[in-house]
PDB file of C-alpha atoms in Angstrom:
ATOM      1  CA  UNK A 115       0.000   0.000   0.000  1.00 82.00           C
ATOM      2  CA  UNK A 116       1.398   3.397  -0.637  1.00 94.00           C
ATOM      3  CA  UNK A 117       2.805   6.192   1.477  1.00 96.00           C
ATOM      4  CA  UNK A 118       0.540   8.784   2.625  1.00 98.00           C
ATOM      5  CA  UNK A 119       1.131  12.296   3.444  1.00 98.00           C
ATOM      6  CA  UNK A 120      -1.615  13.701   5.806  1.00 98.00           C
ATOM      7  CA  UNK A 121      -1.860  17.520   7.764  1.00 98.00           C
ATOM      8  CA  UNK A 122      -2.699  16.574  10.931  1.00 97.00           C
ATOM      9  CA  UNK A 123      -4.298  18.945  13.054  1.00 97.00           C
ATOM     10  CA  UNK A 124      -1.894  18.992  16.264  1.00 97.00           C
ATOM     11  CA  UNK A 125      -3.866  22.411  18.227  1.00 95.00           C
ATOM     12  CA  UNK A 126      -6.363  24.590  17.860  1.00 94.00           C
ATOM     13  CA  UNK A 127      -5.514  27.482  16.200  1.00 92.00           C
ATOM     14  CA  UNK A 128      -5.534  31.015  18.644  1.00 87.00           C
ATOM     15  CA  UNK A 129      -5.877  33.744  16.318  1.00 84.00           C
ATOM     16  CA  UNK A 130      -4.768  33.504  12.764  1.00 87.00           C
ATOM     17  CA  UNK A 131      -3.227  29.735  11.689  1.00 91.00           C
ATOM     18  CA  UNK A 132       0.333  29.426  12.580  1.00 92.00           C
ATOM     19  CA  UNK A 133       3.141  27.019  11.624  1.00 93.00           C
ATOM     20  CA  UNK A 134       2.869  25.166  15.006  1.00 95.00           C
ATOM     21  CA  UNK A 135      -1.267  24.372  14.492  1.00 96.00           C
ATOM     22  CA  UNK A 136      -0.422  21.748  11.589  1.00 97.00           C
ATOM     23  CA  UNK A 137       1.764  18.579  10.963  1.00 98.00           C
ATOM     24  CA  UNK A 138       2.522  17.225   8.121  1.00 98.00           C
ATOM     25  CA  UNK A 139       3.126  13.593   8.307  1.00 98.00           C
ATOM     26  CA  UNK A 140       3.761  10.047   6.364  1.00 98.00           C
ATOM     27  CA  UNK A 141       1.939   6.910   7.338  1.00 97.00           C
ATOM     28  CA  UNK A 142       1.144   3.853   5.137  1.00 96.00           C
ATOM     29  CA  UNK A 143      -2.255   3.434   4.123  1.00 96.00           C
ATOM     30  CA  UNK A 144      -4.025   0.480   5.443  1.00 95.00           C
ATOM     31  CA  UNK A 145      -4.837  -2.254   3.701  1.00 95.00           C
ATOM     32  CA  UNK A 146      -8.437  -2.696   2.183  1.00 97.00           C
ATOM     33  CA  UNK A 147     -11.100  -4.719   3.576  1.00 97.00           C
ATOM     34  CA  UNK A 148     -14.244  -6.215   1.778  1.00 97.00           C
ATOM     35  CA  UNK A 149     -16.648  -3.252   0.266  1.00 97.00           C
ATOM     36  CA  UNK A 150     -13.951  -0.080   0.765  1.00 97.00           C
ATOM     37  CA  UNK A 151     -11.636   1.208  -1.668  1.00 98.00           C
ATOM     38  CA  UNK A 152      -8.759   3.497  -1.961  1.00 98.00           C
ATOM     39  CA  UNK A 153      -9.070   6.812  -3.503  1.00 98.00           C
ATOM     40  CA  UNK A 154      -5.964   9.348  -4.403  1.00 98.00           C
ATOM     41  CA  UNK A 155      -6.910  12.898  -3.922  1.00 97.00           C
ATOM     42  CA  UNK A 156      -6.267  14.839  -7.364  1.00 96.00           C
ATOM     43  CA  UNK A 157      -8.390  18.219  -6.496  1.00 95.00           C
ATOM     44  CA  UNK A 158      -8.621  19.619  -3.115  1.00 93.00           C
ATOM     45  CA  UNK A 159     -10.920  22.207  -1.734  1.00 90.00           C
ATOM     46  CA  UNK A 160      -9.156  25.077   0.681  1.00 88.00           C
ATOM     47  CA  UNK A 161     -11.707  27.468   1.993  1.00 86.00           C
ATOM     48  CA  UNK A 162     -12.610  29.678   5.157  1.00 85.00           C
ATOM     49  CA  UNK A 163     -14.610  27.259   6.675  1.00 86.00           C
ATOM     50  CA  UNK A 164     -11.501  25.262   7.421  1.00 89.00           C
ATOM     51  CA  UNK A 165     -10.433  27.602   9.743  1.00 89.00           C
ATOM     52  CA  UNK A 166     -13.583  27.080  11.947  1.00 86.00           C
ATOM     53  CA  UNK A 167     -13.318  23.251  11.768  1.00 92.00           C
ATOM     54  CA  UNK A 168     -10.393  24.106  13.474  1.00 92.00           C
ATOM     55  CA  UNK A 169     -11.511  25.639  16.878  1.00 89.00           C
ATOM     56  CA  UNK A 170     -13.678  23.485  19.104  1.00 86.00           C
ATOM     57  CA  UNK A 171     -17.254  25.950  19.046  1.00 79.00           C
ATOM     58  CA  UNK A 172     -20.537  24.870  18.448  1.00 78.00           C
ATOM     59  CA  UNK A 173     -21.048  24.723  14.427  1.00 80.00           C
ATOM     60  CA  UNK A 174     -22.844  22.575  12.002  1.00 83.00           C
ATOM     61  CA  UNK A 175     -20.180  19.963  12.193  1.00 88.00           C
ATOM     62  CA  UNK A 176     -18.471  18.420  15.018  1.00 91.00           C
ATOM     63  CA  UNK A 177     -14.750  20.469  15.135  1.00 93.00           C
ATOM     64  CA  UNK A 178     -11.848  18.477  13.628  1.00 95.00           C
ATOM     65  CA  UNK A 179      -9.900  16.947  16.495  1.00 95.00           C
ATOM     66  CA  UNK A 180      -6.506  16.957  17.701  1.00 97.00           C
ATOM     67  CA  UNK A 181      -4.487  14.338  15.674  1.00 97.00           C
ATOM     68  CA  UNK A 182      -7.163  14.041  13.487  1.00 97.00           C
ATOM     69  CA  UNK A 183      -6.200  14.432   9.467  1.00 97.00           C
ATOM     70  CA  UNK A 184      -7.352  17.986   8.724  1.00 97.00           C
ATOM     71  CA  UNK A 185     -11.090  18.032   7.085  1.00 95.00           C
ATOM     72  CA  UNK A 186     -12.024  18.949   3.391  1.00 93.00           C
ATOM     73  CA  UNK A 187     -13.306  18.787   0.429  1.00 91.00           C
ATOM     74  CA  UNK A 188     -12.049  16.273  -2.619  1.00 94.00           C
ATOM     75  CA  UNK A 189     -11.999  14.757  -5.999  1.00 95.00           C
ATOM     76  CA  UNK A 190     -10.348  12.134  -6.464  1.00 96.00           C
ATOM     77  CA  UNK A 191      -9.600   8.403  -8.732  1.00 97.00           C
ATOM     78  CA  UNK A 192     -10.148   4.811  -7.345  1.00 98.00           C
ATOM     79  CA  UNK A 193      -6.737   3.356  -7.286  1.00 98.00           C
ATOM     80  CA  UNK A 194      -7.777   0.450  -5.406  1.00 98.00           C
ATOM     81  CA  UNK A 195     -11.469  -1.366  -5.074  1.00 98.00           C
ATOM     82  CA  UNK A 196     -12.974  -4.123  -3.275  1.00 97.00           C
ATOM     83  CA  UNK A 197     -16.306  -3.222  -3.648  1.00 97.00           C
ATOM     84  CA  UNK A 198     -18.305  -4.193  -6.963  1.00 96.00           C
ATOM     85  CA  UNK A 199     -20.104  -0.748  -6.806  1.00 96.00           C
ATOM     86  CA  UNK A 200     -16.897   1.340  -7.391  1.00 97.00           C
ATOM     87  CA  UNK A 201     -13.982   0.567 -10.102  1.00 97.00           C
ATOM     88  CA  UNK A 202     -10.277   0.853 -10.448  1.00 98.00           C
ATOM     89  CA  UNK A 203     -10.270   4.638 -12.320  1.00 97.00           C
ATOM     90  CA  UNK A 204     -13.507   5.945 -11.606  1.00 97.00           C
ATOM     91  CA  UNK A 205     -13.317   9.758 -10.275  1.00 96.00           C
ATOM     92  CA  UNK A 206     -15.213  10.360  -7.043  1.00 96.00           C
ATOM     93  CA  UNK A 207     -16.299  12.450  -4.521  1.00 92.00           C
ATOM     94  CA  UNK A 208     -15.013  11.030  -1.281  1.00 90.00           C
ATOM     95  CA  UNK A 209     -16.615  13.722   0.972  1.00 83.00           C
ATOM     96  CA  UNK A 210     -14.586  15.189   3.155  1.00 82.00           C
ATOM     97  CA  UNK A 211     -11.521  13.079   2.639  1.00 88.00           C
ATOM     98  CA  UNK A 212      -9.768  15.715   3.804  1.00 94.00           C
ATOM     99  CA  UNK A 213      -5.826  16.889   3.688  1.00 97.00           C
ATOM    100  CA  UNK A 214      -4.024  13.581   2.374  1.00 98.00           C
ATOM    101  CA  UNK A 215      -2.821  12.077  -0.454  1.00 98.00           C
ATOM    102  CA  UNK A 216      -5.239   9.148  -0.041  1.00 98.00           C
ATOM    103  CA  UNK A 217      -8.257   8.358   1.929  1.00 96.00           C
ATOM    104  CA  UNK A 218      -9.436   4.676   2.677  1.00 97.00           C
ATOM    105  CA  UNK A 219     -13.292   4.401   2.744  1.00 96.00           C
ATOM    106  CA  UNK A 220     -16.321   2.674   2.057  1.00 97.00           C
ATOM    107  CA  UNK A 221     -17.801   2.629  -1.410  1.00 96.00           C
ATOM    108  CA  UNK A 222     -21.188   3.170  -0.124  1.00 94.00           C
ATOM    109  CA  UNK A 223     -19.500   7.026   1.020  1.00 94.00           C
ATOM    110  CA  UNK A 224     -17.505   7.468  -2.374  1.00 95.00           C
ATOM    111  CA  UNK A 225     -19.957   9.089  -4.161  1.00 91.00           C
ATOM    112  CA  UNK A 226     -18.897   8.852  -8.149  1.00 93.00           C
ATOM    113  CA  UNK A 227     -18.515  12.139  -9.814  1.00 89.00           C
ATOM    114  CA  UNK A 228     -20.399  13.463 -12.465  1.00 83.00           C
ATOM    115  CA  UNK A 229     -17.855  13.863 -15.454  1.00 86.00           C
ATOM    116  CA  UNK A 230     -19.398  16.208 -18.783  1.00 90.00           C
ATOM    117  CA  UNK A 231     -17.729  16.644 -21.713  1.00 92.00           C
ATOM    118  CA  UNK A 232     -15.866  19.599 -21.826  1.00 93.00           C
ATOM    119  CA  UNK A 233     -16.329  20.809 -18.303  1.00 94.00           C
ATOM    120  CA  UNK A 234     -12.814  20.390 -15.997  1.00 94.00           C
ATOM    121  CA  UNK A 235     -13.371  18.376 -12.743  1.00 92.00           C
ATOM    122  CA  UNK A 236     -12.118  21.778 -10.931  1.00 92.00           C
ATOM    123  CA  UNK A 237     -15.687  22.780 -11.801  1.00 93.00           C
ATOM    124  CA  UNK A 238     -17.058  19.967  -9.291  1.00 90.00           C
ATOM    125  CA  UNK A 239     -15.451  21.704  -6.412  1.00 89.00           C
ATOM    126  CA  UNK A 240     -16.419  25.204  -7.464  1.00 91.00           C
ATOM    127  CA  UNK A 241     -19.210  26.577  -9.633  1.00 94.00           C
ATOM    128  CA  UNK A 242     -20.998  22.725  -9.808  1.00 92.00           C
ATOM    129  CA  UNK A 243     -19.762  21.756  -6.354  1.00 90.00           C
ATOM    130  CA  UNK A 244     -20.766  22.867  -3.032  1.00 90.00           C
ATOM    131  CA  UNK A 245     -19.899  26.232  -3.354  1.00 94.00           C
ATOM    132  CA  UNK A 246     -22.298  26.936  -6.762  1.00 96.00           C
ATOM    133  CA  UNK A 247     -24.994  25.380  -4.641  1.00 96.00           C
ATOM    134  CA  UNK A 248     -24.326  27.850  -1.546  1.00 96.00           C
ATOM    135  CA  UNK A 249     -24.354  30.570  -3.995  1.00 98.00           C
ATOM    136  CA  UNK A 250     -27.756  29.127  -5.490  1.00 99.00           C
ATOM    137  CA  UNK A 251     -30.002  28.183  -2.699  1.00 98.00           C
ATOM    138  CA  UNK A 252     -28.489  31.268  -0.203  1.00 98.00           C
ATOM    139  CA  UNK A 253     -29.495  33.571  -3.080  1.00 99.00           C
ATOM    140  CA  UNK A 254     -32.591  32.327  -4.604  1.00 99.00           C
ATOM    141  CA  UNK A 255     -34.200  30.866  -1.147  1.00 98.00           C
ATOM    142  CA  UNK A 256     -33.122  33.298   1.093  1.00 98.00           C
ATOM    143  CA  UNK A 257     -32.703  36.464  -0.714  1.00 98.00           C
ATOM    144  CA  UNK A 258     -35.328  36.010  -3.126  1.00 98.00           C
ATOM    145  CA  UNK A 259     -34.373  38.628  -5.767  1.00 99.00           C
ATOM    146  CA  UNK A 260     -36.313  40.294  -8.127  1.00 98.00           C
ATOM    147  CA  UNK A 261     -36.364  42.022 -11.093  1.00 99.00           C
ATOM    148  CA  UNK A 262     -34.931  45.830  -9.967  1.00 98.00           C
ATOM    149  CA  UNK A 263     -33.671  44.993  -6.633  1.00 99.00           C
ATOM    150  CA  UNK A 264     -30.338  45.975  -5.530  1.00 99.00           C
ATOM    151  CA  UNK A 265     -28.377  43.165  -4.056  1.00 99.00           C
ATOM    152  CA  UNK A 266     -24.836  43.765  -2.370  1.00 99.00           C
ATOM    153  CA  UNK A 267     -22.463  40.949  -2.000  1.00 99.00           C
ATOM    154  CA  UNK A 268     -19.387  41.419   0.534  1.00 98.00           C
ATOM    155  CA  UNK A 269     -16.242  39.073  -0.435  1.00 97.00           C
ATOM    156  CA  UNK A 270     -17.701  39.571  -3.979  1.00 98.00           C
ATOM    157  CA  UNK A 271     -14.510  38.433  -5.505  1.00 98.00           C
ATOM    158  CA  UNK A 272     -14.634  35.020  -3.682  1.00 95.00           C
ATOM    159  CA  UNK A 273     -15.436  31.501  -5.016  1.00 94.00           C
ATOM    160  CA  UNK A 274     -19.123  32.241  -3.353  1.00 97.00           C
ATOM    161  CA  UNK A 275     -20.049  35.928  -3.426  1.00 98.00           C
ATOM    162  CA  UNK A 276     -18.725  35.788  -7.887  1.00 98.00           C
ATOM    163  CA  UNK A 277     -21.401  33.314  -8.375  1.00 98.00           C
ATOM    164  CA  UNK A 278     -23.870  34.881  -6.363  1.00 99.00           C
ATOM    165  CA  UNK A 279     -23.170  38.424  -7.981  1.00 99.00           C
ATOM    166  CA  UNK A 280     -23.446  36.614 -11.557  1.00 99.00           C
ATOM    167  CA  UNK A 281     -26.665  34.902 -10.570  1.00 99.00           C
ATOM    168  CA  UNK A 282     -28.450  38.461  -9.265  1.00 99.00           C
ATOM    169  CA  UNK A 283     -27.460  39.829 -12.678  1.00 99.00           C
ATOM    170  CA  UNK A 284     -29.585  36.940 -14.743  1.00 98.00           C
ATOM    171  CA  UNK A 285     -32.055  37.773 -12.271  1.00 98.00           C
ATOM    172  CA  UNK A 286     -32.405  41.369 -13.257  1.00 99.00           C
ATOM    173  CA  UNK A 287     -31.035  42.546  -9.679  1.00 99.00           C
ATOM    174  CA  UNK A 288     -28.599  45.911  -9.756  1.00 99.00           C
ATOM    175  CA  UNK A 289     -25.668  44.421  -8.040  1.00 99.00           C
ATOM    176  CA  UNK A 290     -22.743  46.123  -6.053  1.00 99.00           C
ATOM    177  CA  UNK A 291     -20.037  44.407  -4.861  1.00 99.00           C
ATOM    178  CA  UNK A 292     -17.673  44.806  -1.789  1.00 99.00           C
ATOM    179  CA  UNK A 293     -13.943  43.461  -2.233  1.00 98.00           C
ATOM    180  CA  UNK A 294     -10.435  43.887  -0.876  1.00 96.00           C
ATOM    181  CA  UNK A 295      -8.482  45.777  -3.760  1.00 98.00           C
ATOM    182  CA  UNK A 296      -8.972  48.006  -6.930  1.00 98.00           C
ATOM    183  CA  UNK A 297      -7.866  44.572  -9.029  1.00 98.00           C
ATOM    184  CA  UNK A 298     -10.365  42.666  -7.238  1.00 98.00           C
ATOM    185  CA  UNK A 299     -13.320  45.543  -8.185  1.00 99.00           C
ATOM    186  CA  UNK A 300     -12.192  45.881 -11.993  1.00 99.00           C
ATOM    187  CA  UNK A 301     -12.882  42.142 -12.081  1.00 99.00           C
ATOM    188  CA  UNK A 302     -16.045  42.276 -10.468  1.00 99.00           C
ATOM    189  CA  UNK A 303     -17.291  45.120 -13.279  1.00 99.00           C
ATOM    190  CA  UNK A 304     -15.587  44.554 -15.925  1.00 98.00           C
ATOM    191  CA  UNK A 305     -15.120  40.361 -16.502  1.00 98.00           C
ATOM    192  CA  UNK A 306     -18.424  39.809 -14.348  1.00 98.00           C
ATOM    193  CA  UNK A 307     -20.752  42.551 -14.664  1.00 98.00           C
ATOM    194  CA  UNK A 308     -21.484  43.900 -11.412  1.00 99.00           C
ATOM    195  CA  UNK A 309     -23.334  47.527 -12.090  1.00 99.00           C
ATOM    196  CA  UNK A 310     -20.493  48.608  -8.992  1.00 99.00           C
ATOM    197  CA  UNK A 311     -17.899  47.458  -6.959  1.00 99.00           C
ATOM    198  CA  UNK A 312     -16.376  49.028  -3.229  1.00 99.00           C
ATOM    199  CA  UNK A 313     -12.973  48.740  -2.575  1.00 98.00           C
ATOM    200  CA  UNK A 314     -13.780  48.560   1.131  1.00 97.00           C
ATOM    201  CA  UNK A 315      -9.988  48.955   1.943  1.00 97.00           C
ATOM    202  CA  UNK A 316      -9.410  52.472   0.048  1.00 97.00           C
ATOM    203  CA  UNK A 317     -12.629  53.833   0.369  1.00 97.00           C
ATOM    204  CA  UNK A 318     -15.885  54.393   3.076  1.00 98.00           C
ATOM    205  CA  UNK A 319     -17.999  51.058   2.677  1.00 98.00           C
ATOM    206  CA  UNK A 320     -21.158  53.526   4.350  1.00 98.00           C
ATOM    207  CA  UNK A 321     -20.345  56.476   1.726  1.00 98.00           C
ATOM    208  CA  UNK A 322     -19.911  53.951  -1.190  1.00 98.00           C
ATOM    209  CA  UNK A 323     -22.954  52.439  -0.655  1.00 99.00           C
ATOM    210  CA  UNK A 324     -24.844  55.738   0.030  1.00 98.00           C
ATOM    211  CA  UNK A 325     -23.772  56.741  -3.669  1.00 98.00           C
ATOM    212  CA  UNK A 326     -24.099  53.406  -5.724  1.00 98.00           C
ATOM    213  CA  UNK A 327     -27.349  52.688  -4.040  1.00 98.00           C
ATOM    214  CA  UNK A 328     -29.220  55.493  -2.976  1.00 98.00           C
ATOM    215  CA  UNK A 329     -33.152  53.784  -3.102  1.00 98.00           C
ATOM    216  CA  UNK A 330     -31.444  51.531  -0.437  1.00 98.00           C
ATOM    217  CA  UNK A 331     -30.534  47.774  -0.490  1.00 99.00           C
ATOM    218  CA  UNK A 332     -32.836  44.894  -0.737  1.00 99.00           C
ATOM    219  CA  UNK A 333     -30.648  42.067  -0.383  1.00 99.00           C
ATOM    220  CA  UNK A 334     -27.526  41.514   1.392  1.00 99.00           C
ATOM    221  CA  UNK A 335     -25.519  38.242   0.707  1.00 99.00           C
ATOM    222  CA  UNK A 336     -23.069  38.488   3.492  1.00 98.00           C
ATOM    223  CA  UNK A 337     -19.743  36.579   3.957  1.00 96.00           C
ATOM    224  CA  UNK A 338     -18.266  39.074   5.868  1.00 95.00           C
ATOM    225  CA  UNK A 339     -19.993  40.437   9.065  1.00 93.00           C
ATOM    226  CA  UNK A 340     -18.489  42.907  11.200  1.00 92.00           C
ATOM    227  CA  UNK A 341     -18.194  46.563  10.202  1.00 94.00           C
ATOM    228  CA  UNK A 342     -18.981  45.828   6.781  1.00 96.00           C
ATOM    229  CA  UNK A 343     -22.169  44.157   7.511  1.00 96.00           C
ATOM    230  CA  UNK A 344     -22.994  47.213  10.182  1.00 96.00           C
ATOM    231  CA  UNK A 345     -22.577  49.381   7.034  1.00 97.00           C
ATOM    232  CA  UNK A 346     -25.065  47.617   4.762  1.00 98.00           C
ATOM    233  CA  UNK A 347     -28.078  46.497   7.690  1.00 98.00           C
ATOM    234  CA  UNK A 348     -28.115  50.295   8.280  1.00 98.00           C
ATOM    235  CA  UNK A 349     -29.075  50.358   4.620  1.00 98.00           C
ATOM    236  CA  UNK A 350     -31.395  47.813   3.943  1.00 99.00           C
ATOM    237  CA  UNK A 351     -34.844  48.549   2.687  1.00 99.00           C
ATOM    238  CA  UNK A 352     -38.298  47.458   4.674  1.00 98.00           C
ATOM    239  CA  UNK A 353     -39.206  43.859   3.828  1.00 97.00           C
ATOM    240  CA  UNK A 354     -34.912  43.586   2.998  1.00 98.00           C
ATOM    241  CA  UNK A 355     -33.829  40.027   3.153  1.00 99.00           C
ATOM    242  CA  UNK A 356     -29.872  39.078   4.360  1.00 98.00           C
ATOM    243  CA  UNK A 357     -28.205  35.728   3.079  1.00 98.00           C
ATOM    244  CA  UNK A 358     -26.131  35.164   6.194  1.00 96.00           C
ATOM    245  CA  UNK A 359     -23.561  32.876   4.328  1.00 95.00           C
ATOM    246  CA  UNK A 360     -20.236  34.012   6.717  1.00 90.00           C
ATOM    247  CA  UNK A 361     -19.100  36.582   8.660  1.00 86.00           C
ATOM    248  CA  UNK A 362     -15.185  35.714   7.668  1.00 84.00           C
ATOM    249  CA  UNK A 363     -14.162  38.907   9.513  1.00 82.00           C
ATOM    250  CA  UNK A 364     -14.611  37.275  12.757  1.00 75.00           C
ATOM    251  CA  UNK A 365     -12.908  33.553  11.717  1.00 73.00           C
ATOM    252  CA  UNK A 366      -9.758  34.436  13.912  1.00 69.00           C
ATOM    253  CA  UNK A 367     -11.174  36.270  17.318  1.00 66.00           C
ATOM    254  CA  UNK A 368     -10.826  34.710  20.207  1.00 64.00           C
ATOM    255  CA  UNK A 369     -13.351  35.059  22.914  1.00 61.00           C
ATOM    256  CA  UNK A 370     -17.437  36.058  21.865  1.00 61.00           C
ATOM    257  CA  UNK A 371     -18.044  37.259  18.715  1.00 63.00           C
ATOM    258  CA  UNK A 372     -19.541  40.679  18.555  1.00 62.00           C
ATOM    259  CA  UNK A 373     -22.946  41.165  16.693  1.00 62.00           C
ATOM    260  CA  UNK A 374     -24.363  44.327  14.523  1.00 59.00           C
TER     261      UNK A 374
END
């Protein structure tokens, strides 16, 4: 069986991630037993929702624990099967096989991937993966857009808040985006067509908004929180709805996390 290179998780983080909160090391993989197989991980998915697996408060799935291989997202190839369900070569979704080069399972959890001509498997962890659905059901479930409406995204020029923005503009939505740098805005506006975009680091988030959406806001999709989010509730229009996707800002305090 082959080498396998894992992070392990070896404290929980205080603050930002530091060099100390992660190990990486080398174990062999075990061998198979009757209905598992062995999938290699060829795409892995990094995002901020790591860094909360990491501490040990109450979330929507238990925290990673010490010594534990660090959680996430994968694609990956069957190398090895013992399971009729799954075969030598197919590409699956192993769930959260997390940070390692292979990930022993059952077949039954392998989930096989869906594999269209033309489209990369990146796709499966991005726009067609979990975060396209985020993007979709926070947007069209909770916010509810319509025709007219101006929506706001914060982290606009993330993997969620890009699709979101894109998906207000099909709906008709006027749609101003809040992101970390003037490279970051020109995207937003010019490759994806947000009507305006807030470089919240070079300018007033509270004045921008006051100018690129002076009827008010109807629909905040929020990855952020903190000031940012202070800025737009103060904005938002009677009957306004807010996607509470994350409030990133807050990822690394330590102690209670302050609220609007």
């Amino acid at each position: 069986m082959p080498t396998n290179r894992q992070w392990i998780l070896r404290r929980r983080p205080t603050g930002e991630i530091g060099p100390e909160d992660l190990e990486l090391i080398e174990t062999q993989t075990p061998e198979l037993k009757d209905g598992e197989v062995l999938v290699r991980t060829i795409y892995l998915s990094l995002d901020p929702t790591n860094r909360i697996w990491m501490s040990d408060q109450d979330q929507y799935l238990p925290p990673v624990e010490i010594g534990d291989v660090m959680r996430g997202g994968v694609i990956g190839v069957v190398e090895q099967s013992r399971s009729p369900d799954l075969q030598v070569g197919q590409i699956v979704n192993p769930g959260l096989g997390g940070w390692q080069d292979y990930t022993v399972l059952p077949a039954a959890m392998a989930r096989p991937s869906l594999q269209i001509p033309g489209v990369p498997l990146t796709a499966y962890m991005s726009v067609l993966g979990a975060t396209g659905l985020t993007a979709w059901f926070g947007l069209m479930d909770i916010g509810k857009p319509q025709p007219g409406e101006t929506v706001v995204v914060s982290a606009a020029a993330g993997a969620v808040g890009s699709i979101v923005g894109q998906l207000a503009k099909l709906k008709g939505c006027r749609v101003i985006g809040i992101a970390g740098s003037p490279e970051k805005c020109r995207w937003l506006t010019q490759e994806l067509g947000f009507d305006a975009a807030i470089d919240y680091r070079n300018e007033d988030v509270g004045a921008a908004l006051d100018r690129h959406a002076p009827n008010g806001i109807d629909v905040d999709f929020e990855n952020v929180g903190g000031e940012i989010m202070d800025a737009v509730l103060a904005r938002m229009n009677n009957f306004g709805r807010v996607a509470l996707c994350g409030m990133i800002s807050t990822y690394n305090i330590d102690g209670p996390i302050p609220g609007p």
